[in-house]
CSV table of C-alpha atoms in Angstrom, one decimal:
chain,number,residue,atom,x,y,z
A,1,MET,CA,115.2,100.6,138.7
A,2,ALA,CA,116.5,103.8,136.9
A,3,ALA,CA,117.5,103.8,133.3
A,4,GLU,CA,121.2,104.5,132.4
A,5,PRO,CA,120.9,108.2,131.7
A,6,GLU,CA,118.9,108.8,134.9
A,7,MET,CA,121.4,106.8,136.9
A,8,ASP,CA,124.3,108.9,135.5
A,9,ALA,CA,122.3,112.0,136.4
A,10,ILE,CA,121.7,110.7,139.9
A,11,LEU,CA,125.4,109.8,140.4
A,12,ASP,CA,126.3,113.3,139.2
A,13,GLU,CA,123.8,114.8,141.8
A,14,LEU,CA,125.4,112.7,144.6
A,15,ARG,CA,128.9,114.0,143.6
A,16,ARG,CA,127.7,117.6,143.4
A,17,LEU,CA,126.1,117.2,146.8
A,18,ARG,CA,129.3,115.9,148.3
A,19,SER,CA,131.2,118.9,146.9
A,20,ARG,CA,128.7,121.3,148.3
A,21,VAL,CA,128.9,119.8,151.8
A,22,PRO,CA,132.5,118.9,152.4
A,23,GLN,CA,131.8,117.1,155.6
A,24,LEU,CA,129.8,114.4,153.8
A,25,THR,CA,131.6,111.1,153.8
A,26,GLY,CA,129.1,109.2,151.6
A,27,ALA,CA,125.9,109.5,149.7
A,28,LEU,CA,123.5,106.8,148.5
A,29,ALA,CA,120.3,106.8,146.5
A,30,ALA,CA,118.2,103.6,147.0
A,31,GLY,CA,114.8,102.4,146.2
A,32,VAL,CA,112.3,102.0,149.0
A,33,ASP,CA,112.7,98.3,148.4
A,34,GLY,CA,116.4,98.4,149.6
A,35,LEU,CA,118.1,98.2,146.2
A,36,VAL,CA,120.9,100.6,145.3
A,37,VAL,CA,120.1,103.1,142.6
A,38,ALA,CA,123.5,105.0,142.7
A,39,HIS,CA,126.1,105.6,145.4
A,40,ASP,CA,129.2,107.7,146.1
A,41,ALA,CA,130.2,106.2,149.5
A,42,PRO,CA,133.8,105.0,149.6
A,43,GLY,CA,134.5,102.5,152.3
A,44,VAL,CA,130.8,101.6,152.8
A,45,ASP,CA,129.0,98.5,151.5
A,46,PRO,CA,126.3,100.2,149.4
A,47,ASP,CA,124.1,97.1,149.3
A,48,GLY,CA,124.2,96.7,153.1
A,49,LEU,CA,123.5,100.4,153.6
A,50,ALA,CA,120.6,100.3,151.2
A,51,ALA,CA,119.0,97.4,153.0
A,52,LEU,CA,119.5,99.0,156.4
A,53,THR,CA,118.0,102.2,155.0
A,54,ALA,CA,114.9,100.3,153.8
A,55,ALA,CA,114.5,98.8,157.2
A,56,ALA,CA,114.9,102.1,159.0
A,57,LEU,CA,112.5,103.7,156.5
A,58,GLY,CA,109.9,101.1,157.3
A,59,ILE,CA,110.0,101.9,161.0
A,60,ALA,CA,110.1,105.7,160.4
A,61,VAL,CA,107.1,105.5,158.2
A,62,ARG,CA,105.2,103.5,160.8
A,63,VAL,CA,106.2,105.9,163.6
A,64,ALA,CA,105.1,108.9,161.7
A,65,ASP,CA,101.8,107.2,160.8
A,66,ALA,CA,101.1,106.0,164.3
A,67,THR,CA,101.7,109.4,165.8
A,68,GLY,CA,99.7,111.3,163.2
A,69,GLN,CA,102.7,113.2,161.8
A,70,GLY,CA,101.9,112.6,158.2
A,71,ASP,CA,104.0,111.2,155.4
A,72,PHE,CA,107.7,110.4,155.9
A,73,ARG,CA,110.1,113.2,155.0
A,74,GLU,CA,113.4,112.6,156.8
A,75,LEU,CA,115.2,110.6,159.4
A,76,LEU,CA,118.3,111.7,161.3
A,77,VAL,CA,120.5,109.4,163.3
A,78,ARG,CA,123.4,110.9,165.4
A,79,GLY,CA,126.2,108.6,166.5
A,80,THR,CA,129.3,109.5,168.4
A,81,ASP,CA,131.3,109.9,165.2
A,82,GLY,CA,128.7,111.5,162.9
A,83,TYR,CA,125.3,111.5,161.3
A,84,VAL,CA,123.2,109.3,159.0
A,85,ALA,CA,120.4,111.3,157.4
A,86,THR,CA,117.8,109.8,155.2
A,87,TYR,CA,115.5,111.9,153.0
A,88,ALA,CA,112.4,111.0,150.9
A,89,ALA,CA,113.3,111.2,147.2
A,90,GLY,CA,110.0,111.0,145.3
A,91,HIS,CA,107.7,108.1,145.6
A,92,ALA,CA,110.1,105.3,144.9
A,93,ALA,CA,113.5,106.2,146.4
A,94,VAL,CA,115.3,107.6,149.4
A,95,LEU,CA,118.6,109.5,149.8
A,96,THR,CA,120.9,108.5,152.6
A,97,LEU,CA,123.8,110.8,153.6
A,98,LEU,CA,126.7,110.0,155.9
A,99,ALA,CA,128.4,113.0,157.5
A,100,GLN,CA,131.1,113.8,160.0
A,101,ASP,CA,130.1,114.9,163.5
A,102,ARG,CA,131.3,118.5,162.8
A,103,VAL,CA,128.8,119.0,159.9
A,104,ASN,CA,126.4,121.9,160.0
A,105,VAL,CA,123.1,120.0,160.5
A,106,GLY,CA,121.0,122.9,159.0
A,107,ARG,CA,123.2,122.9,155.9
A,108,LEU,CA,123.0,119.1,155.8
A,109,HIS,CA,119.2,119.3,155.8
A,110,LEU,CA,119.0,122.1,153.3
A,111,GLU,CA,121.2,120.3,150.7
A,112,GLY,CA,119.8,116.9,151.5
A,113,ARG,CA,116.2,118.0,150.9
A,114,ARG,CA,117.1,119.7,147.7
A,115,ALA,CA,119.1,116.8,146.4
A,116,GLY,CA,116.4,114.4,147.5
A,117,ALA,CA,113.8,116.3,145.5
A,118,ARG,CA,115.9,116.3,142.4
A,119,ILE,CA,116.8,112.6,142.7
A,120,GLY,CA,113.1,111.9,143.3
A,121,GLU,CA,112.1,113.6,140.1
A,122,LEU,CA,114.7,111.5,138.1
A,123,VAL,CA,113.7,108.2,139.7
A,124,ASP,CA,110.0,108.8,139.5
A,125,ALA,CA,110.3,109.8,135.8
A,126,ALA,CA,112.3,106.7,135.1
A,127,GLU,CA,109.7,104.5,136.9
A,128,ALA,CA,106.9,106.2,134.9
A,129,ALA,CA,108.7,105.7,131.6
A,130,ALA,CA,109.4,102.0,132.4
A,131,ARG,CA,105.7,101.4,133.1
A,132,LYS,CA,104.5,103.2,130.0
A,133,PRO,CA,104.6,101.0,126.9
A,134,ALA,CA,106.3,102.7,123.9
A,135,LYS,CA,104.2,103.0,120.7
A,136,PRO,CA,105.8,101.4,117.7
A,137,GLY,CA,107.4,103.9,115.4
A,138,THR,CA,107.6,106.7,117.9
A,139,ALA,CA,110.6,108.2,119.6
A,140,ALA,CA,110.6,108.1,123.4
A,141,LYS,CA,110.3,111.4,125.1
A,142,PRO,CA,113.2,112.3,127.4
A,143,ALA,CA,112.3,111.7,131.0
A,144,ASN,CA,113.5,115.2,132.1
A,145,ALA,CA,111.7,117.2,129.4
A,146,ARG,CA,109.2,119.6,130.8
A,147,THR,CA,106.1,120.8,128.9
A,148,ARG,CA,103.9,123.7,129.6
A,149,VAL,CA,100.2,123.1,129.6
A,150,THR,CA,97.9,126.0,129.0
A,151,ARG,CA,94.9,125.9,131.3
A,152,ALA,CA,91.5,127.4,130.7
A,153,ALA,CA,90.4,130.2,133.0
A,154,ARG,CA,88.5,129.0,136.1
A,155,THR,CA,85.0,130.2,136.5
A,156,ASN,CA,82.8,130.0,139.5
A,157,VAL,CA,79.4,128.8,138.3
A,158,ALA,CA,77.6,130.2,141.4
A,159,ASN,CA,78.9,133.8,140.7
A,160,THR,CA,78.6,133.8,136.9
A,161,ARG,CA,75.9,136.2,135.6
A,162,THR,CA,74.0,135.4,132.5
A,163,ALA,CA,72.0,137.7,130.2
A,164,THR,CA,68.7,136.7,131.9
A,165,ASP,CA,70.0,137.8,135.4
A,166,SER,CA,69.0,141.3,136.5
């Protein structure tokens, strides 16, 4: 799914996330199709967790849609020994976090949402680059490069006066 540099950046993000929230016991980025993108989850089968995440995501999306709650953002499961939190990560991926029962859930959500947004940008950029055919003889633009576009001033035609108006 993600190209090698993006996958390294995603893995780095997972590791930074685990250092920011010490009660995390694992972190996994997966595609919405249930395939592992990157993981830092010792003692957990990443392929199995990614597949289960995709199944839970499918149900969560349907529940949100059926109840008129809008697009999927996150899912939280609390067990007797801890939490499993899944966050939307762009259009093509999800972030699943495993945490101890003593985790500060507010902090978990704050850091999980931020990391999900960053991972989503990386995965979506890699997906877009993979779909776009490269022109012969041109260098590929880095996926994380940002460009600034200057926009023309907006005008409201209904309120614009002309020389013939009095």
